[in-house]
Amino acid sequence: MLLRYRGSEGMLAWAFHRISGIAVWLFILLHVLDIWLVGANPQLYDDVLQIYASPAGRVMESLLGAALLYHALNGLRIIIMDFWPVMTNYHKQLWYANWVLFAVIGLPILIQIMAPAFGFAAPFRFQ
Amino acid sequence: MGYNVTRSGRAKPQGGGWELVIWYLMRLTGLGLFVTALGHYIIVHFLFDPSEQTAKWITDERWGNIAWRTVDWLMLTFVVFHAFMGLRTVVQDYTTGGVRTLLTMGLYLGAIVLFAMGTIVVATLQFPTP
């Protein structure tokens, strides 16, 4: 089903939703297991977090954020079309709007996460 | 109806029953996760950095009060339902017969185990000693 190409925005929106959903599901499995360590083995948890904070970990972190943000925005698009069916006529425009929001929200987060991997201080400071 | 039908999401099940309830709950938990999961990601990856997030930081700061634990437990509830029911739709799309039954039961079992593990850790982790 994933490989039967039908083309255009609707099919790509669906395929990305499925791929990002499975990716986030895989991370949820990992994430409940690592949080389990906070109670069971705090020292091991701290070691795992150092892997997450490594440059490779930050790439994975960014990919997770991208999957999460795409899935969230496209999920909103699906809900809009489900409960306001006339919007289905604009499903392509809604998908383009998703990508605009994806870039606007995602870029600052990407820079914040990746800066330490290149030896820079994180640009936004909150504490 | 004159609509340009696209199937990004699962088609609304006709005829009611559990499948319709699940269809609505997928959308409801999706909206819940839009707030809780995106909020969670912003907090732990944008406002804070993984390099600061030791087990002690979680005990003292993130889960230092019952309100944040409640929010995170709600998020756990939403995400276990949404993620495993989503995977169930994937399984139903690609498998049939005994394989489908086996994988679906495996998903239900996995969901119960993960929900139990998450609930135990968020409910039983010691609060910081003042």
Coordinates of C-alpha atoms in Angstrom, one line a residue, chain B residues 48-124:
Chain B
F48 CA 16.1 22.8 28.5
D49 CA 18.9 20.7 27.0
P50 CA 19.3 16.9 27.3
S51 CA 22.8 17.5 28.8
E52 CA 21.1 19.0 31.9
Q53 CA 18.5 16.3 32.3
T54 CA 19.9 13.9 34.9
A55 CA 17.8 11.5 36.9
K56 CA 18.2 14.0 39.8
W57 CA 16.8 16.8 37.6
I58 CA 13.7 14.8 36.8
T59 CA 13.1 13.9 40.5
D60 CA 13.7 17.4 41.8
E61 CA 12.4 19.6 38.9
R62 CA 10.3 18.0 36.2
W63 CA 8.4 15.6 38.6
G64 CA 8.9 17.7 41.7
N65 CA 5.2 18.3 42.1
I66 CA 2.1 16.3 41.5
A67 CA 0.7 18.7 38.8
W68 CA 3.5 17.9 36.3
R69 CA 3.2 14.2 37.1
T70 CA -0.5 14.4 36.3
V71 CA 0.1 16.2 33.0
D72 CA 2.7 13.6 32.0
W73 CA 0.5 10.7 33.1
L74 CA -2.3 12.1 30.9
M75 CA 0.1 12.4 28.0
L76 CA 1.1 8.7 28.7
T77 CA -2.5 7.7 28.5
F78 CA -3.1 9.6 25.3
V79 CA 0.1 8.4 23.6
V80 CA -0.3 4.7 24.5
F81 CA -3.8 4.7 23.0
H82 CA -3.0 6.8 20.0
A83 CA 0.3 5.1 19.1
F84 CA -0.9 1.5 19.6
M85 CA -4.3 2.0 17.9
G86 CA -2.4 3.7 15.0
L87 CA -0.1 0.7 14.7
R88 CA -3.2 -1.5 14.7
T89 CA -4.5 0.4 11.6
V90 CA -1.1 -0.2 10.0
V91 CA -1.3 -3.9 10.8
Q92 CA -4.8 -4.2 9.4
D93 CA -3.7 -2.5 6.2
Y94 CA -0.9 -5.0 5.5
T95 CA -1.9 -8.3 7.0
T96 CA -4.8 -10.7 7.1
G97 CA -6.0 -13.8 9.0
G98 CA -3.9 -15.4 11.7
V99 CA -0.9 -13.0 11.3
R100 CA -3.2 -10.0 11.7
T101 CA -4.8 -11.5 14.9
L102 CA -1.4 -12.4 16.3
L103 CA 0.1 -8.9 15.7
T104 CA -3.0 -7.1 16.9
M105 CA -3.0 -9.1 20.2
G106 CA 0.7 -8.4 20.5
L107 CA 0.0 -4.7 20.2
Y108 CA -2.7 -4.8 22.9
L109 CA -0.4 -6.7 25.2
G110 CA 2.5 -4.2 24.5
A111 CA 0.2 -1.3 25.2
I112 CA -0.9 -2.7 28.5
V113 CA 2.8 -3.4 29.5
L114 CA 4.0 0.1 28.5
F115 CA 1.0 1.8 30.2
A116 CA 1.7 -0.1 33.4
M117 CA 5.4 0.7 33.3
G118 CA 4.9 4.4 32.7
T119 CA 2.2 4.6 35.4
I120 CA 4.3 2.8 37.9
V121 CA 7.3 5.1 37.4
V122 CA 5.4 8.3 37.4
A123 CA 3.3 7.2 40.5
T124 CA 6.0 5.6 42.6

